[in-house]
Amino acid sequence: MKYFVYVLFLAIGCSEDDDTSLNSNLSGLQGEWSLANVTGGLIGINENFKKGMIIWVFNEETKTVKITNKNTNDVYDVLSSGTYTYSILVVNDSKELIIDDKNIGNFELTTNQFTIDDQFRDGFKVTFNR
């Protein structure tokens, strides 16, 4: 009986229907991105940033992002200056950006823009441009 339960557990646990994976090799993310806009939050901000004020430089080889944050305003700007590890968590058809083991929101990438959207948790949507 123990053997049957063990085999059943393995069969269920190893299902190919598992739609969660960690994808740290995202083509197109490599390089420099400038924070352009932050919207949302409980108070409903909509703040534009001058190009070059906050720069994120992704290195796909080392899976790190170096952030240079020159913002002195008291407005949400995601992260302080520093170097962080990153990865992308894929859940079903959705991608989530993980920085230093913290999920910072849903992630979408186009050729010259990417967004991080955490508004479904009363957070912010941030937009970056090349």
PDB file of N, CA and C in Angstrom, residues 34-40 44-54 71-77 113 124-129:
ATOM      1  N   SER A  34      15.804  53.455 -19.154  1.00  0.00           N
ATOM      2  CA  SER A  34      15.576  54.654 -18.354  1.00  0.00           C
ATOM      3  C   SER A  34      14.130  54.657 -17.853  1.00  0.00           C
ATOM      4  N   LEU A  35      13.956  54.855 -16.539  1.00  0.00           N
ATOM      5  CA  LEU A  35      12.613  54.938 -15.970  1.00  0.00           C
ATOM      6  C   LEU A  35      11.917  56.175 -16.535  1.00  0.00           C
ATOM      7  N   ALA A  36      10.742  55.971 -17.146  1.00  0.00           N
ATOM      8  CA  ALA A  36      10.024  57.072 -17.797  1.00  0.00           C
ATOM      9  C   ALA A  36       8.804  57.532 -17.007  1.00  0.00           C
ATOM     10  N   ASN A  37       8.073  56.579 -16.381  1.00  0.00           N
ATOM     11  CA  ASN A  37       6.820  56.951 -15.734  1.00  0.00           C
ATOM     12  C   ASN A  37       6.468  55.969 -14.625  1.00  0.00           C
ATOM     13  N   VAL A  38       5.839  56.503 -13.571  1.00  0.00           N
ATOM     14  CA  VAL A  38       5.276  55.700 -12.483  1.00  0.00           C
ATOM     15  C   VAL A  38       3.837  56.155 -12.295  1.00  0.00           C
ATOM     16  N   THR A  39       2.901  55.194 -12.319  1.00  0.00           N
ATOM     17  CA  THR A  39       1.490  55.510 -12.079  1.00  0.00           C
ATOM     18  C   THR A  39       0.927  54.544 -11.048  1.00  0.00           C
ATOM     19  N   GLY A  40      -0.167  54.960 -10.407  1.00  0.00           N
ATOM     20  CA  GLY A  40      -0.899  54.072  -9.515  1.00  0.00           C
ATOM     21  C   GLY A  40      -0.652  54.329  -8.054  1.00  0.00           C
ATOM     22  N   GLY A  44      -2.814  57.341  -6.219  1.00  0.00           N
ATOM     23  CA  GLY A  44      -2.992  57.582  -7.645  1.00  0.00           C
ATOM     24  C   GLY A  44      -2.006  58.543  -8.272  1.00  0.00           C
ATOM     25  N   ILE A  45      -0.722  58.301  -8.063  1.00  0.00           N
ATOM     26  CA  ILE A  45       0.282  59.203  -8.652  1.00  0.00           C
ATOM     27  C   ILE A  45       0.439  58.949 -10.147  1.00  0.00           C
ATOM     28  N   ASN A  46       0.967  59.925 -10.844  1.00  0.00           N
ATOM     29  CA  ASN A  46       1.330  59.815 -12.248  1.00  0.00           C
ATOM     30  C   ASN A  46       2.549  60.714 -12.438  1.00  0.00           C
ATOM     31  N   GLU A  47       3.721  60.138 -12.270  1.00  0.00           N
ATOM     32  CA  GLU A  47       4.981  60.900 -12.255  1.00  0.00           C
ATOM     33  C   GLU A  47       5.847  60.517 -13.448  1.00  0.00           C
ATOM     34  N   ASN A  48       6.225  61.531 -14.248  1.00  0.00           N
ATOM     35  CA  ASN A  48       7.163  61.325 -15.344  1.00  0.00           C
ATOM     36  C   ASN A  48       8.581  61.623 -14.857  1.00  0.00           C
ATOM     37  N   PHE A  49       9.544  60.884 -15.397  1.00  0.00           N
ATOM     38  CA  PHE A  49      10.951  61.087 -15.049  1.00  0.00           C
ATOM     39  C   PHE A  49      11.732  61.487 -16.291  1.00  0.00           C
ATOM     40  N   LYS A  50      12.626  62.430 -16.119  1.00  0.00           N
ATOM     41  CA  LYS A  50      13.519  62.871 -17.180  1.00  0.00           C
ATOM     42  C   LYS A  50      14.439  61.706 -17.570  1.00  0.00           C
ATOM     43  N   LYS A  51      14.667  61.546 -18.863  1.00  0.00           N
ATOM     44  CA  LYS A  51      15.536  60.467 -19.347  1.00  0.00           C
ATOM     45  C   LYS A  51      16.911  60.582 -18.690  1.00  0.00           C
ATOM     46  N   GLY A  52      17.379  59.485 -18.127  1.00  0.00           N
ATOM     47  CA  GLY A  52      18.677  59.444 -17.475  1.00  0.00           C
ATOM     48  C   GLY A  52      18.630  59.672 -15.969  1.00  0.00           C
ATOM     49  N   MET A  53      17.482  60.067 -15.434  1.00  0.00           N
ATOM     50  CA  MET A  53      17.354  60.289 -13.992  1.00  0.00           C
ATOM     51  C   MET A  53      17.523  58.964 -13.222  1.00  0.00           C
ATOM     52  N   ILE A  54      16.883  57.912 -13.739  1.00  0.00           N
ATOM     53  CA  ILE A  54      16.987  56.582 -13.124  1.00  0.00           C
ATOM     54  C   ILE A  54      17.268  55.590 -14.239  1.00  0.00           C
ATOM     55  N   ASN A  71      17.226  60.303  -8.403  1.00  0.00           N
ATOM     56  CA  ASN A  71      15.993  60.982  -8.007  1.00  0.00           C
ATOM     57  C   ASN A  71      16.086  61.439  -6.553  1.00  0.00           C
ATOM     58  N   THR A  72      15.760  62.698  -6.298  1.00  0.00           N
ATOM     59  CA  THR A  72      15.746  63.225  -4.927  1.00  0.00           C
ATOM     60  C   THR A  72      14.338  63.583  -4.473  1.00  0.00           C
ATOM     61  N   ASN A  73      13.356  63.442  -5.372  1.00  0.00           N
ATOM     62  CA  ASN A  73      11.960  63.704  -5.010  1.00  0.00           C
ATOM     63  C   ASN A  73      11.421  62.560  -4.161  1.00  0.00           C
ATOM     64  N   ASP A  74      10.442  62.872  -3.338  1.00  0.00           N
ATOM     65  CA  ASP A  74       9.824  61.864  -2.487  1.00  0.00           C
ATOM     66  C   ASP A  74       8.676  61.197  -3.238  1.00  0.00           C
ATOM     67  N   VAL A  75       9.019  60.450  -4.286  1.00  0.00           N
ATOM     68  CA  VAL A  75       8.036  59.740  -5.089  1.00  0.00           C
ATOM     69  C   VAL A  75       8.569  58.329  -5.329  1.00  0.00           C
ATOM     70  N   TYR A  76       7.673  57.361  -5.444  1.00  0.00           N
ATOM     71  CA  TYR A  76       8.065  55.972  -5.657  1.00  0.00           C
ATOM     72  C   TYR A  76       8.886  55.854  -6.934  1.00  0.00           C
ATOM     73  N   ASP A  77      10.079  55.266  -6.808  1.00  0.00           N
ATOM     74  CA  ASP A  77      10.940  55.077  -7.979  1.00  0.00           C
ATOM     75  C   ASP A  77      11.559  53.678  -7.991  1.00  0.00           C
ATOM     76  N   GLN A 113      10.607  49.183 -24.902  1.00  0.00           N
ATOM     77  CA  GLN A 113       9.941  49.546 -23.656  1.00  0.00           C
ATOM     78  C   GLN A 113       9.667  48.286 -22.824  1.00  0.00           C
ATOM     79  N   PHE A 124       2.131  49.904  -8.076  1.00  0.00           N
ATOM     80  CA  PHE A 124       2.404  50.865  -9.132  1.00  0.00           C
ATOM     81  C   PHE A 124       2.655  50.159 -10.454  1.00  0.00           C
ATOM     82  N   LYS A 125       2.507  50.917 -11.528  1.00  0.00           N
ATOM     83  CA  LYS A 125       2.936  50.476 -12.850  1.00  0.00           C
ATOM     84  C   LYS A 125       4.080  51.401 -13.232  1.00  0.00           C
ATOM     85  N   VAL A 126       5.234  50.810 -13.551  1.00  0.00           N
ATOM     86  CA  VAL A 126       6.395  51.605 -13.943  1.00  0.00           C
ATOM     87  C   VAL A 126       6.758  51.257 -15.391  1.00  0.00           C
ATOM     88  N   THR A 127       7.129  52.292 -16.131  1.00  0.00           N
ATOM     89  CA  THR A 127       7.455  52.137 -17.537  1.00  0.00           C
ATOM     90  C   THR A 127       8.876  52.600 -17.783  1.00  0.00           C
ATOM     91  N   PHE A 128       9.645  51.766 -18.477  1.00  0.00           N
ATOM     92  CA  PHE A 128      11.032  52.067 -18.837  1.00  0.00           C
ATOM     93  C   PHE A 128      11.143  52.128 -20.349  1.00  0.00           C
ATOM     94  N   ASN A 129      12.010  53.014 -20.842  1.00  0.00           N
ATOM     95  CA  ASN A 129      12.298  53.123 -22.274  1.00  0.00           C
ATOM     96  C   ASN A 129      13.799  52.947 -22.503  1.00  0.00           C
TER      97      ASN A 129
END
